[in-house]
mmCIF file of C-alpha atoms in Angstrom:
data_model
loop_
_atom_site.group_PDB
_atom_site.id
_atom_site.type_symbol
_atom_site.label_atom_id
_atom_site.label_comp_id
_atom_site.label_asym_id
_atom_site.label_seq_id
_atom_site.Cartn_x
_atom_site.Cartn_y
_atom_site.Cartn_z
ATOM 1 C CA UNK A 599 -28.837 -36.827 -149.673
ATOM 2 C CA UNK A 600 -32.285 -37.252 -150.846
ATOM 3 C CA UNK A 601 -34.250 -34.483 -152.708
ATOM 4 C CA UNK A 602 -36.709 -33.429 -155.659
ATOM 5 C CA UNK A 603 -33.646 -35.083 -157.820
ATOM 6 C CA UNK A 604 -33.511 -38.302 -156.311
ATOM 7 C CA UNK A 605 -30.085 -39.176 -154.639
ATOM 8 C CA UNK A 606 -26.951 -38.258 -155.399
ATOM 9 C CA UNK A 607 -24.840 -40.947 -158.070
ATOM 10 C CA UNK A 608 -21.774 -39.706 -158.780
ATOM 11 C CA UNK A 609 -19.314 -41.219 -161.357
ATOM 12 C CA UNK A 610 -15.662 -40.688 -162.678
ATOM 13 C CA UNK A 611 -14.610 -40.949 -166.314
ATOM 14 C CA UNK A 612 -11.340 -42.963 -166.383
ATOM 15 C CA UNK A 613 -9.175 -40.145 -167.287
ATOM 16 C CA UNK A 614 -8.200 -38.292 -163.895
ATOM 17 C CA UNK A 615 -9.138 -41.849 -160.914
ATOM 18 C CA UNK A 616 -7.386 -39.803 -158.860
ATOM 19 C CA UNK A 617 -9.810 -36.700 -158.514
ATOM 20 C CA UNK A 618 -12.960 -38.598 -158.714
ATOM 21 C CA UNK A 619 -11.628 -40.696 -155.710
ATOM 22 C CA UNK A 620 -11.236 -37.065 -153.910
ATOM 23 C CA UNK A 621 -14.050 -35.646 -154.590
ATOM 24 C CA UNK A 622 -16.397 -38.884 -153.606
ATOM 25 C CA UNK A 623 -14.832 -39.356 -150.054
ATOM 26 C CA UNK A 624 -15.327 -35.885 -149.687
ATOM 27 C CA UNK A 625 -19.152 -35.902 -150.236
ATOM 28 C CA UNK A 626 -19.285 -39.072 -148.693
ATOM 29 C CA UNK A 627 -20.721 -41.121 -151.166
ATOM 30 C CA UNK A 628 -19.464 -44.408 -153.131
ATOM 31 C CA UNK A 629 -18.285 -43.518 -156.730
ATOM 32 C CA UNK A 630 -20.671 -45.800 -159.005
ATOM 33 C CA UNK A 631 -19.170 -48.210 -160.782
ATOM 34 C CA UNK A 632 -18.958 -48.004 -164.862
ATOM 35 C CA UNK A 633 -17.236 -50.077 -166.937
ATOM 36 C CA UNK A 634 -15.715 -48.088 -169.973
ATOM 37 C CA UNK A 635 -14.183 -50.352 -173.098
ATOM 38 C CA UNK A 636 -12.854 -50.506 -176.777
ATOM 39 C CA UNK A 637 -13.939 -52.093 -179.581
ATOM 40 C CA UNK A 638 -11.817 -53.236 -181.815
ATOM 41 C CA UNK A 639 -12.086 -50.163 -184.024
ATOM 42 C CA UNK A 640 -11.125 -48.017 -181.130
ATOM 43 C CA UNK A 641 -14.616 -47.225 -180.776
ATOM 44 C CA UNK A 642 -15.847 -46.336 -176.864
ATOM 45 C CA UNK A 643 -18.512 -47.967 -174.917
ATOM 46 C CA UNK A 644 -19.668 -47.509 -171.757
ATOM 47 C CA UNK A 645 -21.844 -49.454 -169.395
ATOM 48 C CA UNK A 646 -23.913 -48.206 -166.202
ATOM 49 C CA UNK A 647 -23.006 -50.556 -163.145
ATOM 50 C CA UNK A 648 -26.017 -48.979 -160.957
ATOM 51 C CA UNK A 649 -29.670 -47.676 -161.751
ATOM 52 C CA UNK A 650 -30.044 -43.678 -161.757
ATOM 53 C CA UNK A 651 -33.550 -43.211 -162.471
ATOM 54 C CA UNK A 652 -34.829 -40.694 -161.118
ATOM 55 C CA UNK A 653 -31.609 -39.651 -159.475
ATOM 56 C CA UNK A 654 -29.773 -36.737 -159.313
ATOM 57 C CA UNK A 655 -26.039 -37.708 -161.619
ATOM 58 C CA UNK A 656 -23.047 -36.255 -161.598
ATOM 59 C CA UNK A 657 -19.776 -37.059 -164.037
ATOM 60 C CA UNK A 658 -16.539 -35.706 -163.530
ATOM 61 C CA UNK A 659 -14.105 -36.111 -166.340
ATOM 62 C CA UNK A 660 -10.599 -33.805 -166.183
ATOM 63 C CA UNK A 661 -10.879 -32.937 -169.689
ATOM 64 C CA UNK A 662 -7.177 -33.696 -170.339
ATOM 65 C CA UNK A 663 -5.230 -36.466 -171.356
ATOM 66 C CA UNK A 664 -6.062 -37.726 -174.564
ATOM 67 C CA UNK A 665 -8.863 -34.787 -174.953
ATOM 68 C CA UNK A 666 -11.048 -36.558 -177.872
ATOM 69 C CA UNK A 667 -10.925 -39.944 -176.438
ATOM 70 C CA UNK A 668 -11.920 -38.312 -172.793
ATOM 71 C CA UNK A 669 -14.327 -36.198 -174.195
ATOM 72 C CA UNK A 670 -16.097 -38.857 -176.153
ATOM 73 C CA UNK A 671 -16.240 -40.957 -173.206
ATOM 74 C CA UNK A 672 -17.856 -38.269 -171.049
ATOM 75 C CA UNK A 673 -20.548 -37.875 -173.832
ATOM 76 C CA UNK A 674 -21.305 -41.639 -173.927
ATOM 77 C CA UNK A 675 -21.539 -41.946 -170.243
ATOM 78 C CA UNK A 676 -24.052 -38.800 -169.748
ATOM 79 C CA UNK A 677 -25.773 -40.189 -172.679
ATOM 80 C CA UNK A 678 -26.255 -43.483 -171.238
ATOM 81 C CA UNK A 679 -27.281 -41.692 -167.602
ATOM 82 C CA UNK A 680 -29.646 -39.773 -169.597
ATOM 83 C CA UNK A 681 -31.611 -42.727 -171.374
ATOM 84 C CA UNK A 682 -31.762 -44.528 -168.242
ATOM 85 C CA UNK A 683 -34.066 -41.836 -166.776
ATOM 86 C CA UNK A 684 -31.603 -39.971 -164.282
ATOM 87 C CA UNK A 685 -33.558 -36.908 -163.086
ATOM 88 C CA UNK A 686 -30.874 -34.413 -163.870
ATOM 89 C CA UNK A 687 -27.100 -35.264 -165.039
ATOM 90 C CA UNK A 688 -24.297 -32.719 -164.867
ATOM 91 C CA UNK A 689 -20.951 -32.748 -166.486
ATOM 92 C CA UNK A 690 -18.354 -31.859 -164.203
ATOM 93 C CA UNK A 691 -15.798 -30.461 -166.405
ATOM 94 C CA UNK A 692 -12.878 -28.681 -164.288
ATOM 95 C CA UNK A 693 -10.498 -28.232 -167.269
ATOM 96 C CA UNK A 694 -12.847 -27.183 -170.345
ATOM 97 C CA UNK A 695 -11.486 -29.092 -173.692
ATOM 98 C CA UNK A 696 -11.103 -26.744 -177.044
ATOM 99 C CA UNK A 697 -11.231 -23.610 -174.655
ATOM 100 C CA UNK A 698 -8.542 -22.353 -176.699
ATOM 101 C CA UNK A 699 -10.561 -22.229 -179.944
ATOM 102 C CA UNK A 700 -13.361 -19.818 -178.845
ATOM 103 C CA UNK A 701 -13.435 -17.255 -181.340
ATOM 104 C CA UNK A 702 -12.828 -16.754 -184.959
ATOM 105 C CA UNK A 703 -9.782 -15.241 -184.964
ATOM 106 C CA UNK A 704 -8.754 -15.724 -188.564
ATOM 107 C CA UNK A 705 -10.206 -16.441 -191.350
ATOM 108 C CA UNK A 706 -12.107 -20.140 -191.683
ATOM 109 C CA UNK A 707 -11.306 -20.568 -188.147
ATOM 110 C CA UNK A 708 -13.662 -22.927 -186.010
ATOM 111 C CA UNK A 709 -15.213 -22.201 -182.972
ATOM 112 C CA UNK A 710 -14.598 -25.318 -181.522
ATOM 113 C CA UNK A 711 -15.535 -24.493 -178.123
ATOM 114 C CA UNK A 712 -18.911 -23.397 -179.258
ATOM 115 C CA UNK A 713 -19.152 -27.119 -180.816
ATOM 116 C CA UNK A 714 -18.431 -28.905 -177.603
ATOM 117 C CA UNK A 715 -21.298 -26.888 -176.053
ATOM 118 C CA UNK A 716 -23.166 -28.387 -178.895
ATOM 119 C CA UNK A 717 -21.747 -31.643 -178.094
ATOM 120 C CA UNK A 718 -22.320 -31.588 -174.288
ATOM 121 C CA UNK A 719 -26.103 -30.620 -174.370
ATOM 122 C CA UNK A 720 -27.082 -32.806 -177.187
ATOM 123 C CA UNK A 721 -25.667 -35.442 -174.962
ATOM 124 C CA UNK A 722 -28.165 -34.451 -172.203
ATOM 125 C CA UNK A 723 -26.413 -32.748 -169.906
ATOM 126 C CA UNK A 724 -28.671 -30.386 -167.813
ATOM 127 C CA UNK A 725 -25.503 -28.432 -166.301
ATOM 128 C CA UNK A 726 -22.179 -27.747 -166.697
ATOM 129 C CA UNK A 727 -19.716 -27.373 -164.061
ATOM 130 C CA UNK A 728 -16.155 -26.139 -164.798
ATOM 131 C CA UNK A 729 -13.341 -24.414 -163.385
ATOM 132 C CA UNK A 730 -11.462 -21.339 -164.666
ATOM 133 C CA UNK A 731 -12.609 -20.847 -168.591
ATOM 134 C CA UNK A 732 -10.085 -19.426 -170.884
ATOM 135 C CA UNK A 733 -12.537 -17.605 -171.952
ATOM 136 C CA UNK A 734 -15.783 -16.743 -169.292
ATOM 137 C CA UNK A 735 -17.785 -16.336 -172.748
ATOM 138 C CA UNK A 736 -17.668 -19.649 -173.410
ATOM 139 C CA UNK A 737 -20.639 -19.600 -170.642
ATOM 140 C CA UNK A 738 -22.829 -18.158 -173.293
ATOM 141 C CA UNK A 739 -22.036 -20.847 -175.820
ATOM 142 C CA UNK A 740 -24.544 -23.230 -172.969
ATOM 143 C CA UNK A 741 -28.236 -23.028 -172.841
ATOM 144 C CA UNK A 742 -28.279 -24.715 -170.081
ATOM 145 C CA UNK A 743 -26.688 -22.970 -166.890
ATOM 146 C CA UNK A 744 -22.893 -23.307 -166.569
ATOM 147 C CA UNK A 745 -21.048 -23.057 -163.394
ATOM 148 C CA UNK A 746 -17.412 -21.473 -164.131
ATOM 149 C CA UNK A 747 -15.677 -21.782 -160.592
ATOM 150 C CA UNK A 748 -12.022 -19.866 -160.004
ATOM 151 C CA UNK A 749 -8.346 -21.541 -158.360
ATOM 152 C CA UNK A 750 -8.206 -18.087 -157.087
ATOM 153 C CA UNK A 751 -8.903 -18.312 -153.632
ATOM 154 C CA UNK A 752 -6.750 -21.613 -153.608
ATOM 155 C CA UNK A 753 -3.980 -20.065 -155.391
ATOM 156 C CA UNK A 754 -4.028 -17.269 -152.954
ATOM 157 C CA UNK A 755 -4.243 -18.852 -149.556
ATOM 158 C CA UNK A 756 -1.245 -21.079 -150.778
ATOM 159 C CA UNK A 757 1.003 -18.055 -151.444
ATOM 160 C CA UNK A 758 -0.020 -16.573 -147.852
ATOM 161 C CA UNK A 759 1.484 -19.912 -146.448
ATOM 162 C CA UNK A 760 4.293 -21.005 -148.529
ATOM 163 C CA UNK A 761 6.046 -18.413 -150.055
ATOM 164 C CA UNK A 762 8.420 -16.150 -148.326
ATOM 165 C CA UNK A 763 7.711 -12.843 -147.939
ATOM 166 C CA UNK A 764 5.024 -12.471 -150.321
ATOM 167 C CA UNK A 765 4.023 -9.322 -149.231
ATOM 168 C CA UNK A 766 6.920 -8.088 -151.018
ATOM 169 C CA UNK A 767 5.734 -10.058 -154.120
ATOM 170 C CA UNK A 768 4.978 -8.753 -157.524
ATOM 171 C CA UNK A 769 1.728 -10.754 -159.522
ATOM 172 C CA UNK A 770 2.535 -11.143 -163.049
ATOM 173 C CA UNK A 771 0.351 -11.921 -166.233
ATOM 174 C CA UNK A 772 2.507 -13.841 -169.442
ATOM 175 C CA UNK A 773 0.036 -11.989 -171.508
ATOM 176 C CA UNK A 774 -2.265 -9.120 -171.946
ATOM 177 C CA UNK A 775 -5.910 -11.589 -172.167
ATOM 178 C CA UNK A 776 -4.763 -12.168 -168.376
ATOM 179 C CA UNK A 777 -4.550 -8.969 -167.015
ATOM 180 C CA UNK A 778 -8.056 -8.992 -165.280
ATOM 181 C CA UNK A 779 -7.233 -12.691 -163.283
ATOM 182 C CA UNK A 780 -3.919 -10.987 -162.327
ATOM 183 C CA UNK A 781 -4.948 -7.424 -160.996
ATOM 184 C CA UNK A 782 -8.192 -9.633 -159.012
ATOM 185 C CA UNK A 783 -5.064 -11.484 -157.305
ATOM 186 C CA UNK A 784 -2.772 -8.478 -156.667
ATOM 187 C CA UNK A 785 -5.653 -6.704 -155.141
ATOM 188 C CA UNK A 786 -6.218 -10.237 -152.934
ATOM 189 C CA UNK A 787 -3.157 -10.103 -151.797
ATOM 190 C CA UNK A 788 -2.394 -6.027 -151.387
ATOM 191 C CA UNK A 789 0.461 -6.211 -153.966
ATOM 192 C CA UNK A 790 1.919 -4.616 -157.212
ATOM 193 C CA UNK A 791 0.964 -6.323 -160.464
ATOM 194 C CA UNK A 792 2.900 -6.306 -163.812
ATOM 195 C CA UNK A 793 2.034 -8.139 -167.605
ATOM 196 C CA UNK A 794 4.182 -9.055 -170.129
ATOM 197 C CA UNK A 795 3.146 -7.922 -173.514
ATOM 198 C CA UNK A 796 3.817 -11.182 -176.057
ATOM 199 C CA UNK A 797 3.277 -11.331 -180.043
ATOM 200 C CA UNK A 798 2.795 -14.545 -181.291
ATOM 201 C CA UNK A 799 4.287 -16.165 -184.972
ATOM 202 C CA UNK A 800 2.010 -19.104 -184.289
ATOM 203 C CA UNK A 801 0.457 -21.641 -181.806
ATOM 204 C CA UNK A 802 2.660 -22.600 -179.002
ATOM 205 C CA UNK A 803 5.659 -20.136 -180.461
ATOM 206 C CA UNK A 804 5.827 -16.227 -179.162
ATOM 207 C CA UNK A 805 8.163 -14.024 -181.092
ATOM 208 C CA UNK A 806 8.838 -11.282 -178.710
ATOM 209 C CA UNK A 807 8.049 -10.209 -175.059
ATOM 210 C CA UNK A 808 7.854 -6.804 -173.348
ATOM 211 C CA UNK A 809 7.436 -6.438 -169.305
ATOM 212 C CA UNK A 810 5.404 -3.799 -168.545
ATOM 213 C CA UNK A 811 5.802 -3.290 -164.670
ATOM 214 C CA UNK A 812 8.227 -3.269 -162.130
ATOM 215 C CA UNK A 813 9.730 -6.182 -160.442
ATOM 216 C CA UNK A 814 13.541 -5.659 -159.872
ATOM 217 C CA UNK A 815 14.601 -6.903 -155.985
ATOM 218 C CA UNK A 816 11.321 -8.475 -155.915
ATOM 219 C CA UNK A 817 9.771 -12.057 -156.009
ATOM 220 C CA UNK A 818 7.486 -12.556 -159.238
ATOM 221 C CA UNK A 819 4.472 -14.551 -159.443
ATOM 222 C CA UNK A 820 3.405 -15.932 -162.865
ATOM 223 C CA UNK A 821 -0.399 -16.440 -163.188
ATOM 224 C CA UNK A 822 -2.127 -18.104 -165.511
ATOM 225 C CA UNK A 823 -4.969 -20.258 -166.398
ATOM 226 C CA UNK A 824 -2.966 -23.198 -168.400
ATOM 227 C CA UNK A 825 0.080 -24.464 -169.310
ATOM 228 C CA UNK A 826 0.669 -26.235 -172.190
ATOM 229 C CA UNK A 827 4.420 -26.613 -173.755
ATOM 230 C CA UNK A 828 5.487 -24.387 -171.090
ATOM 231 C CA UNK A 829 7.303 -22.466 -174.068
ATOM 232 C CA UNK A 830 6.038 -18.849 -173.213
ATOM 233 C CA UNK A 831 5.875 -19.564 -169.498
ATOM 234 C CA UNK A 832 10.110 -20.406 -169.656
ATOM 235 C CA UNK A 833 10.012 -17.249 -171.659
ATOM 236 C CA UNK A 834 8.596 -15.109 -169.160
ATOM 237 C CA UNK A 835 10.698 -16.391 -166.603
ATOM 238 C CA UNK A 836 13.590 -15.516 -168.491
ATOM 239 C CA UNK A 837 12.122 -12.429 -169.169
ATOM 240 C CA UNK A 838 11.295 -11.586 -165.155
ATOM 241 C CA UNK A 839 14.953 -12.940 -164.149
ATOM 242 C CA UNK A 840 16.543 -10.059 -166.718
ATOM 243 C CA UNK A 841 14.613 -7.386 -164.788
ATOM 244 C CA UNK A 842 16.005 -8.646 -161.567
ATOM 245 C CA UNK A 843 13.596 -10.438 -160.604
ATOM 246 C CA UNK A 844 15.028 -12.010 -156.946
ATOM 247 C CA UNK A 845 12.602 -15.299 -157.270
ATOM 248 C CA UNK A 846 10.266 -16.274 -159.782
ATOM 249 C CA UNK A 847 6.880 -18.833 -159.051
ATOM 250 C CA UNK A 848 4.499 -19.280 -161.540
ATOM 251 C CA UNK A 849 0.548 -20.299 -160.211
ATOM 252 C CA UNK A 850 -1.167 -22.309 -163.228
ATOM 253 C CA UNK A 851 -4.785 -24.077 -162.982
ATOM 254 C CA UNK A 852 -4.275 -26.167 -165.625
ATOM 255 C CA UNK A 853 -1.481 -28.088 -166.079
ATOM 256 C CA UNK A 854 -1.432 -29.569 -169.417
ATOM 257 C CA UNK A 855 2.276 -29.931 -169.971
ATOM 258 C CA UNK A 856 2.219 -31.444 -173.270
ATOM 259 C CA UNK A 857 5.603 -32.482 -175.289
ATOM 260 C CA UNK A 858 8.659 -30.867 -173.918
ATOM 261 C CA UNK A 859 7.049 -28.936 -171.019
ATOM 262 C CA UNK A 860 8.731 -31.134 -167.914
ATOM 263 C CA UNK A 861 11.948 -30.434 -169.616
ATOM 264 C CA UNK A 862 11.840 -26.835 -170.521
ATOM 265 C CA UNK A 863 10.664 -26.483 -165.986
ATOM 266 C CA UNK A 864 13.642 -28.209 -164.986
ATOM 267 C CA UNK A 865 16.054 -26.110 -167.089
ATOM 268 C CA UNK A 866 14.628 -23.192 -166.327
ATOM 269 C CA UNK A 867 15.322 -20.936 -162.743
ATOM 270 C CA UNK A 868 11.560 -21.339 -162.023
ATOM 271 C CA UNK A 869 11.644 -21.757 -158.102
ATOM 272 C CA UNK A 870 8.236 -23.824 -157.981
ATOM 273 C CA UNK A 871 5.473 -24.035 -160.084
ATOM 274 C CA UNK A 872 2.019 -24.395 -158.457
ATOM 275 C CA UNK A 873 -0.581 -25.959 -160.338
ATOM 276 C CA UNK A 874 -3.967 -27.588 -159.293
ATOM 277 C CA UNK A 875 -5.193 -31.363 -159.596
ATOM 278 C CA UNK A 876 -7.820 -30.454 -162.287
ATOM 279 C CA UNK A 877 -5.796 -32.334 -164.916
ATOM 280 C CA UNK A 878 -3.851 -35.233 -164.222
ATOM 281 C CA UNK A 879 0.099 -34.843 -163.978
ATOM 282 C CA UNK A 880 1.556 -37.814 -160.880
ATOM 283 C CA UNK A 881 3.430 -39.125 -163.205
ATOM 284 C CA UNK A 882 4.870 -35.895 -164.495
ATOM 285 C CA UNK A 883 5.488 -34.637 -160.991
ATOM 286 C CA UNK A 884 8.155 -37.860 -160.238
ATOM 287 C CA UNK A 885 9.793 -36.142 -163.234
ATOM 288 C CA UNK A 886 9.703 -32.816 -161.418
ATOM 289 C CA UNK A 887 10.651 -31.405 -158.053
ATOM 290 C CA UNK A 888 9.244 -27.991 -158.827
ATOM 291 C CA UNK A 889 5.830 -29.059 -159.096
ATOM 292 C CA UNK A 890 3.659 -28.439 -156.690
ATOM 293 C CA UNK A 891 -0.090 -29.382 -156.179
ATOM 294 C CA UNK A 892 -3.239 -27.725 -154.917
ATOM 295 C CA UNK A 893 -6.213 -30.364 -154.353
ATOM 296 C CA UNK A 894 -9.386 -28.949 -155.803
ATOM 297 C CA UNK A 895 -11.104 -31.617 -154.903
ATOM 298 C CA UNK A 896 -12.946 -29.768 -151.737
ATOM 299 C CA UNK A 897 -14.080 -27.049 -154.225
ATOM 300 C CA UNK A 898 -16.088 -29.585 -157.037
ATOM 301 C CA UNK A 899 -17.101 -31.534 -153.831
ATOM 302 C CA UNK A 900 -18.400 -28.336 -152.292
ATOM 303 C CA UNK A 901 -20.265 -27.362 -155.696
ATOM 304 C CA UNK A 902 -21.708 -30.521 -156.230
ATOM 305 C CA UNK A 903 -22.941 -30.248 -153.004
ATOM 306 C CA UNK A 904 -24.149 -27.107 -153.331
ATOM 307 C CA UNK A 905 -26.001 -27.898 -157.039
ATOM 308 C CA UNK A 906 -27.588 -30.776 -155.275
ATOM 309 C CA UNK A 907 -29.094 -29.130 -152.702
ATOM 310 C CA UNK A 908 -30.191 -25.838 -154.486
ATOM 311 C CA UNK A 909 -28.187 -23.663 -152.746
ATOM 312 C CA UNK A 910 -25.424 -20.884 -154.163
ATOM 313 C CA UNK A 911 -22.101 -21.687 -155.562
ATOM 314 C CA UNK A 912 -21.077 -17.850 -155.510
ATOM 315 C CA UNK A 913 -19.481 -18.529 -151.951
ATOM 316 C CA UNK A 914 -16.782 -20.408 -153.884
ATOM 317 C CA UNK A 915 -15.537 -17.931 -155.880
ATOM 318 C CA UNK A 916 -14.046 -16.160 -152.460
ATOM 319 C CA UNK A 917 -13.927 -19.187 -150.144
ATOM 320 C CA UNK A 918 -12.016 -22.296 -150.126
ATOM 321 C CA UNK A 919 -13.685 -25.350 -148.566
ATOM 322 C CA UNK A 920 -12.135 -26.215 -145.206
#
């Protein structure tokens, strides 16, 4: 794919093989090779298997996992791509690390999110291509352009085909900060929408909840844009379930599921929860039937595309990728 930028190189951090694999054979291109070691101090270095200069780089890294190991790693290897005279790199990013932490919302309280910016252009990224921000601000944090793409489309056209009668269905946001990705769904779909109302003691822990919305007789559909714990999301379910709820999904981009989270699924009367690939979670799905997956890896493969050949990416934000 030659252009102004050279050729396409495209290279996968170590953290998510899996999606780098996908979204290669997709373009139709050999991932570069990179060899990515320890010192002895735990420090990370990276070596370049294949010249970029002049050519047009691309690094996908889930931003999961072990998030400040990852991250690093991601920094070294656009670094390196950057030194070694690549026309243009871009850090593919799908699940955005410290999106969480993007406003000062007490006092002393880092905007970490802002710093990863920081970190990511200082690096020498050019662009920045990521999927469903916690925050879309965090877009202004960049000055160099930033790419936020949605699961939305996904998410939907998997409801269409495998849930039962989801005309009937009610879309639900765990929290209020969700409502607008919820009502953009219902609307998708032609369907009611509901929130639930949450106050929080501290990080991870939620000391009350109150449904606003109707979903007796009906089958509820948590959206969100992560899961972490999975500690409010059990909550809700609960919560949904004591309304008379008939069935309850939940539809998550990001599935972190840190600590507990696997366990707190299974005990729960969650029916299925439907997550995409953008962070890494095989091994956690052996542990549990009610994941299920949605393969992004047409959409970055699409918007790499896309980047590389100077064309929009807006068609992804309503289309998915046949």
């Amino acid at each position: 794919m030659p252009n102004r930028y050279g050729n396409v190189r495209f290279f996968g951090c170590s953290d998510h093989a899996d999606l780098s694999q996908g979204v290669a054979m997709r373009l139709g291109v050999e991932m570069e090779k990179s060899n990515v070691g320890k010192f002895a101090n735990s420090e990370t270095t990276v070596e370049i298997g294949a010249s970029v200069r002049g050519d047009d780089v691309f690094i996908l890294g889930s931003g999961s996992g072990d998030v400040n190991d990852n991250l690093m790693e991601m920094l070294i290897m656009i670094n390196a791509c950057k030194h070694a005279s690549a026309a243009r790199v871009t850090a593919i990013l799908p699940n955005y690390p410290y999106a969480r932490q993007d406003k000062k919302d007490r006092s002393r309280a880092p905007i970490t999110a802002k710093l990863v910016a920081n970190m990511l252009t200082v690096a020498g990224a050019d662009h920045v291509i990521t999927m469903d921000l916690h925050a879309s601000q965090i877009q202004g944090f960049f000055d160099v352009p930033v790419d936020n793409l949605y699961a939305e489309a996904a998410i939907e056209k998997y409801i269409r085909e495998e849930i039962p009668d989801f005309g009937d269905a009610v879309v639900v946001s765990p929290d209020a900060g969700g409502a607008k990705r919820v009502t953009s769904l219902a609307d998708r779909l032609n369907v009611d929408f509901a929130l639930i109302h949450k106050e929080r003691k501290k990080a991870n822990e939620v000391a009350s909840m109150v449904l606003v919305g109707e979903v007796e007789g009906k089958t509820a559909i948590l959206v969100d844009d992560m899961a972490d714990t999975c500690g409010t999301l059990c909550m809700a379910v609960e919560k949904l379930y004591e309304a008379g709820a008939k069935d309850v999904y939940a539809a998550i981009t990001h599935a972190i599921l840190s600590g507990p989270a696997i366990d707190r699924i299974n005990k729960s009367q969650l029916v299925g929860l439907i997550v995409t690939n953008s962070c890494a979670h095989e091994e956690k799905k052996k542990l549990c039937a009610k994941l299920r997956t949605i393969d992004i890896a047409p959409i970055l493969a699409e918007a790499v595309r896309r980047t590389h050949n100077g064309e929009s990416i807006s068609y992804l934000f309503n289309h998915v990728p046949a």
